[in-house]
mmCIF file of C-alpha atoms in Angstrom:
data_model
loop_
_atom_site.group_PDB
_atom_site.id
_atom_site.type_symbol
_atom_site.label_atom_id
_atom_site.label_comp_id
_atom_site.label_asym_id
_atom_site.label_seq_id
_atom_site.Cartn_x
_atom_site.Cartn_y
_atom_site.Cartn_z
ATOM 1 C CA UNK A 197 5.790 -17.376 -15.018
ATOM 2 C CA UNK A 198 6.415 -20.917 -16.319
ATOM 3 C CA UNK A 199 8.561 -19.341 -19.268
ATOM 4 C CA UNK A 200 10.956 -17.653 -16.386
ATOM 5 C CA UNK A 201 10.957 -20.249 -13.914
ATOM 6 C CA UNK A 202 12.390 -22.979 -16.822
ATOM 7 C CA UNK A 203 15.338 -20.097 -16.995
ATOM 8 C CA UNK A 204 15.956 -19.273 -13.626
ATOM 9 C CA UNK A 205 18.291 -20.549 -10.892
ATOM 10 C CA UNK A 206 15.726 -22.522 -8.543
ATOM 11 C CA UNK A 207 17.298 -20.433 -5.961
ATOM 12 C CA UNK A 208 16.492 -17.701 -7.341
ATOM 13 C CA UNK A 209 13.002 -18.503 -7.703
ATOM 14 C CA UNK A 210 11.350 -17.986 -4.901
ATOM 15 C CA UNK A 211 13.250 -14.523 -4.381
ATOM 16 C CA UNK A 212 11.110 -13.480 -8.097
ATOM 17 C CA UNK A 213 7.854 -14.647 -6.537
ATOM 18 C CA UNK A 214 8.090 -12.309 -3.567
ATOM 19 C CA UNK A 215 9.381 -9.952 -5.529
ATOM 20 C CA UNK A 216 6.771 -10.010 -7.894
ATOM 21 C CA UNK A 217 4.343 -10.027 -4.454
ATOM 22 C CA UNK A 218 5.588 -7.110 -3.230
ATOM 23 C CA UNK A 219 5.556 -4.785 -6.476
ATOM 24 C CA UNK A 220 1.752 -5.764 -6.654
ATOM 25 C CA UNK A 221 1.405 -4.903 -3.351
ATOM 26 C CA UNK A 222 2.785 -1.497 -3.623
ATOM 27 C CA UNK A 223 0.599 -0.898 -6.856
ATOM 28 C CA UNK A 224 -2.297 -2.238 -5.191
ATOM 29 C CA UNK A 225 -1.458 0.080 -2.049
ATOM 30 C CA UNK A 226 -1.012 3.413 -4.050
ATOM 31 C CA UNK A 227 -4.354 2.685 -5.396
ATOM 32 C CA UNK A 228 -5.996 2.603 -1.919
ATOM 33 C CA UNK A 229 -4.452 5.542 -0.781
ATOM 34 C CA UNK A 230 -5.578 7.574 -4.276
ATOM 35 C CA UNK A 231 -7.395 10.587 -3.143
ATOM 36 C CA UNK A 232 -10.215 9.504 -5.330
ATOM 37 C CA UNK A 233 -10.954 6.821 -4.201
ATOM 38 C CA UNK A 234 -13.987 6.228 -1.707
ATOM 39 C CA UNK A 235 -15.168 2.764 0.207
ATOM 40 C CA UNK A 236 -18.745 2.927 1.120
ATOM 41 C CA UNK A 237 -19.645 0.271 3.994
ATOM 42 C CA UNK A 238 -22.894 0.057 2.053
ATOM 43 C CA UNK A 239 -21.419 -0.919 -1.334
ATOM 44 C CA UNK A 240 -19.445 -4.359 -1.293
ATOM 45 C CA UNK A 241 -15.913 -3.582 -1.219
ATOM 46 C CA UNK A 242 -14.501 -5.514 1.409
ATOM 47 C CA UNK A 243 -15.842 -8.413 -1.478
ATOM 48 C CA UNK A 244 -13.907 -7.172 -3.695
ATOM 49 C CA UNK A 245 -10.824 -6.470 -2.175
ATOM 50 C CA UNK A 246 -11.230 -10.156 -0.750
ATOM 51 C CA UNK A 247 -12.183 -11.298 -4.711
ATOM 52 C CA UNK A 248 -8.653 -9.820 -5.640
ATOM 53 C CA UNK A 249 -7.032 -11.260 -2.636
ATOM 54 C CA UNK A 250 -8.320 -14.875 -3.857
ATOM 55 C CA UNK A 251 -7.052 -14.745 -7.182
ATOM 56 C CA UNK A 252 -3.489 -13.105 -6.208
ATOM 57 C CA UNK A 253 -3.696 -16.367 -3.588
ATOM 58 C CA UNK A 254 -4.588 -18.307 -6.627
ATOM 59 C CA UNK A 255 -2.105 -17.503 -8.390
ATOM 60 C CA UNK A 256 0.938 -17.751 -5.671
ATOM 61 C CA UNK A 257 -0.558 -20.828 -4.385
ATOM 62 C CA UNK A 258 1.385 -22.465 -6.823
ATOM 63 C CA UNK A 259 4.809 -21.536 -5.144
ATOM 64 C CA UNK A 260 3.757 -23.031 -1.325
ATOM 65 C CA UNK A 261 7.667 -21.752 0.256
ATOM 66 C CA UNK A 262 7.040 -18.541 -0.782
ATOM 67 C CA UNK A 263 3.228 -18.153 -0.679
ATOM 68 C CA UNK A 264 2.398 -19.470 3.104
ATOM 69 C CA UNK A 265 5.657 -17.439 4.908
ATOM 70 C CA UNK A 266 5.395 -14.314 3.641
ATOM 71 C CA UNK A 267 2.634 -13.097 0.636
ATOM 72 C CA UNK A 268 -0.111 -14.219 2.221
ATOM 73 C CA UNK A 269 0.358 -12.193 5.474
ATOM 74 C CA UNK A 270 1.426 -9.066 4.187
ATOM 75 C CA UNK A 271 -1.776 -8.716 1.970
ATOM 76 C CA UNK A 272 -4.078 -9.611 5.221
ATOM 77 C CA UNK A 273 -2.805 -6.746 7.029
ATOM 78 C CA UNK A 274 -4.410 -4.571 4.770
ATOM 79 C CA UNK A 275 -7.219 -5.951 4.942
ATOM 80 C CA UNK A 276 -7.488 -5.940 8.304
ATOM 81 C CA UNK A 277 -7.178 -1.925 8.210
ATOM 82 C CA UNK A 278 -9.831 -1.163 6.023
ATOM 83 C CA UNK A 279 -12.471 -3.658 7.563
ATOM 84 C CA UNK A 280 -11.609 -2.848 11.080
ATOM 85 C CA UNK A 281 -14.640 -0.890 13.278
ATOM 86 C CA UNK A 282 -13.789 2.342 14.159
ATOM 87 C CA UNK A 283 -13.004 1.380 17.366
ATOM 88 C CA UNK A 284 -10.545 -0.715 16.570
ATOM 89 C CA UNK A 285 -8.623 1.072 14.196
ATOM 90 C CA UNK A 286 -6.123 2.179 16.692
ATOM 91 C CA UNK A 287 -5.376 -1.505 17.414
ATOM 92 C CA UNK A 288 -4.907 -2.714 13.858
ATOM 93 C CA UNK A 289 -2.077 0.107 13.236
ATOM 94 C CA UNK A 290 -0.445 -0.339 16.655
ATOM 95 C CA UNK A 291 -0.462 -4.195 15.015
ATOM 96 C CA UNK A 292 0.622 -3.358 11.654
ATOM 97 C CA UNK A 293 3.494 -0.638 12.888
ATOM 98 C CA UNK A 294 4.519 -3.166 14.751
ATOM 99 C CA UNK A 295 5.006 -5.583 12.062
ATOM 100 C CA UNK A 296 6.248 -2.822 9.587
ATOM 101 C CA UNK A 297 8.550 -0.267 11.521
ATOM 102 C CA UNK A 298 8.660 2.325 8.469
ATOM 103 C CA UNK A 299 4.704 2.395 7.848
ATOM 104 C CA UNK A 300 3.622 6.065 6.546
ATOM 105 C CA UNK A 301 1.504 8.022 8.731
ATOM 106 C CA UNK A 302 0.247 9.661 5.646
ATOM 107 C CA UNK A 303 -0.610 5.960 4.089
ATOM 108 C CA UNK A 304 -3.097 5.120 6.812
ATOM 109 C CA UNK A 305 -4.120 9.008 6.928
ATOM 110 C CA UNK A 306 -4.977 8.213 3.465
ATOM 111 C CA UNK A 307 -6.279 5.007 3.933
ATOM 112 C CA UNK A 308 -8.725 6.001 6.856
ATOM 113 C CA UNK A 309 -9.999 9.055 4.511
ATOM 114 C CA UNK A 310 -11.013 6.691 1.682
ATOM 115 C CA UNK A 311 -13.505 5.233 4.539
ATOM 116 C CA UNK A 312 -17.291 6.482 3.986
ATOM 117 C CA UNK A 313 -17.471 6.320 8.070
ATOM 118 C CA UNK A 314 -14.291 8.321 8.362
ATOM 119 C CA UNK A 315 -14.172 10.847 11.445
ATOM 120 C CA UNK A 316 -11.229 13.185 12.102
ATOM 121 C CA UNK A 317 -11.167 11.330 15.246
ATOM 122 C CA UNK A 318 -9.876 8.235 13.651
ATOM 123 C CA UNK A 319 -6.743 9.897 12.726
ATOM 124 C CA UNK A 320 -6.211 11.531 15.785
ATOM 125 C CA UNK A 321 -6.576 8.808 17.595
ATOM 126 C CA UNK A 322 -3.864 6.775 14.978
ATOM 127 C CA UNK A 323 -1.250 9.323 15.503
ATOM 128 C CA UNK A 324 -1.747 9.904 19.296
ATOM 129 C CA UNK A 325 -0.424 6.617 19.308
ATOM 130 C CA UNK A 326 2.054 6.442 16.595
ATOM 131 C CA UNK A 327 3.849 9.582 19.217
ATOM 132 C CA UNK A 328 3.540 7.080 21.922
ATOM 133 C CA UNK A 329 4.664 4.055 19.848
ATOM 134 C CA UNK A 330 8.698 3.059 19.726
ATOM 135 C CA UNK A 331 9.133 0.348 16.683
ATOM 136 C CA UNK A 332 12.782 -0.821 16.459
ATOM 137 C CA UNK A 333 14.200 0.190 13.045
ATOM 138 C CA UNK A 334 14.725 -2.763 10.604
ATOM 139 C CA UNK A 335 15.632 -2.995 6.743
ATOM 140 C CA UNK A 336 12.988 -1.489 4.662
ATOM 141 C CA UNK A 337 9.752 -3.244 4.404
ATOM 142 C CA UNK A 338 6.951 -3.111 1.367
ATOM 143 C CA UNK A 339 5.202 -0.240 3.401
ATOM 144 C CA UNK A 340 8.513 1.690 3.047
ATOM 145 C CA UNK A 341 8.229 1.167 -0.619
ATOM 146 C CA UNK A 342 4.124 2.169 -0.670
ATOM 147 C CA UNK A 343 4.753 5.549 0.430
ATOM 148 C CA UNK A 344 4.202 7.122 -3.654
ATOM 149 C CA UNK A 345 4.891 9.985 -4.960
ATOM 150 C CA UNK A 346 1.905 13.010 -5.540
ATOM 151 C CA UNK A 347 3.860 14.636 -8.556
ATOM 152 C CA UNK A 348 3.388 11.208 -10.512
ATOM 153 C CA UNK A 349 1.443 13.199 -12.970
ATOM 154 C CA UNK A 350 3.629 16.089 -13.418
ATOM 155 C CA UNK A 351 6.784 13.405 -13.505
ATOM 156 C CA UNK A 352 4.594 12.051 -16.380
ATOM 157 C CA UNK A 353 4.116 15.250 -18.311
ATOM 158 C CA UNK A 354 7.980 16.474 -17.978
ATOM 159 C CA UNK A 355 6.918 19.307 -16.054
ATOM 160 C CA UNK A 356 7.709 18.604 -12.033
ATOM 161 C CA UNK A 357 11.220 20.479 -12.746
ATOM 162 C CA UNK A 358 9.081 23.554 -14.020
ATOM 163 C CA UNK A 359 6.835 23.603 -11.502
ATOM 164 C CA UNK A 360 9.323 23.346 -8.422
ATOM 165 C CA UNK A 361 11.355 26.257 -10.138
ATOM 166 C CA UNK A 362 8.115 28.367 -9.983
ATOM 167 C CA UNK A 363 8.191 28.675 -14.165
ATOM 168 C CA UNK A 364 4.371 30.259 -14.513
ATOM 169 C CA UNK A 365 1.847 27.780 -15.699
ATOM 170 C CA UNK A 366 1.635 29.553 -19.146
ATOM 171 C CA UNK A 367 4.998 29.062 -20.050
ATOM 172 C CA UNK A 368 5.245 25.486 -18.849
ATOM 173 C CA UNK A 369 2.109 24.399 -20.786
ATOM 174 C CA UNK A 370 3.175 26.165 -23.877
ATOM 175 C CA UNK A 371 6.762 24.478 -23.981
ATOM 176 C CA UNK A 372 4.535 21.193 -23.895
#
C-alpha cells in the first residue's frame, strides 16, 4: 500500500482502502457460502474467522477515517450470522437486511447450510420473515456484490456458452 498511497490523490485514498475492504469482503463471502464448506460448533472456527478478522483490522487500522466508519462494521455483521444461536438467527438477518437492503436470500441460505447445527427450520424461519420484511431500496451495497456466480468453473474452462446451448458433454470436452 505505501507504494500507492505516495502516488495517489490523498482524496482518493481513503476511497482505495474501502475499496480494497470491500473486494476482500466479497472474496471472503463467496468462500463462506461455497457448498463445501462446513463449520462444526465443535471445531474452532468462530477463532478463526475472528483470527482473520484481527489481521484484516490490523492491517486497516492504519487508515483510522476509513477503518472505524465503515470496514470494521461490515465484517462484524458476518460474524454475527454465523455465531448467532439458532434462535436468534431470525434476528441477526432482520438486522443485517436492514442494514443491507439487497442481501441474497440464497447467501444466508447458503450461509445457514454451512452450519453443522443447521435445521431446515432455520431457513424457513429466515424467509418467513424476509416475505414480511419491507427494506427501502438504496444504491448497491457489498452484499449486492457477494451474490457469485455457480458457473465460475465452467466460465473458467470456456465452456458455460456450450453448456447453456445444450452442446452434449462429449463434444464440449473434446473441443477442450
Amino acid at each position: 500500500m505505501t507504494d500507492y498511497l505516495s502516488m495517489i490523490h490523498p482524496s482518493l485514498r481513503d476511497i482505495l482502502i474501502e475499496e480494497l475492504s470491500d473486494e476482500l469482503l466479497v472474496h471472503y463471502l463467496l468462500c463462506i457460502r461455497n457448498r463445501g464448506a462446513k463449520f462444526r460448533r465443535q471445531d474452532p472456527f468462530t477463532e478463526k474467522f475472528k483470527d482473520d478478522i484481527l489481521t484484516l483490522f490490523a492491517f486497516f487500522q492504519q487508515y483510522p477515517e476509513s477503518f472505524a466508519s465503515t470496514i470494521k462494521d461490515r465484517w462484524r455483521l458476518v460474524d454475527w450470522l454465523l455465531e448467532a444461536e439458532k434462535g436468534e438467527v431470525v434476528n441477526v438477518y432482520e438486522g443485517f437486511k436492514r442494514e443491507y437492503w439487497d442481501l441474497n436470500l440464497s447467501w444466508v441460505e447458503a450461509v445457514l447450510r454451512s452450519r453443522d447445527d443447521f435445521e431446515r427450520s432455520m431457513v424457513s424461519a429466515v424467509k418467513a420473515k424476509a416475505a414480511e420484511l419491507s427494506v427501502e431500496r438504496g444504491a448497491e451495497t457489498i452484499m449486492g456484490r457477494s451474490i457469485g456466480d455457480d458457473w465460475s468453473l465452467l466460465d473458467y474452462l470456456g465452456q458455460r456458452e456450450h453448456y447453456i446451448a445444450g452442446i452434449p458433454d462429449a463434444y464440449m470436452w473434446s473441443t477442450v
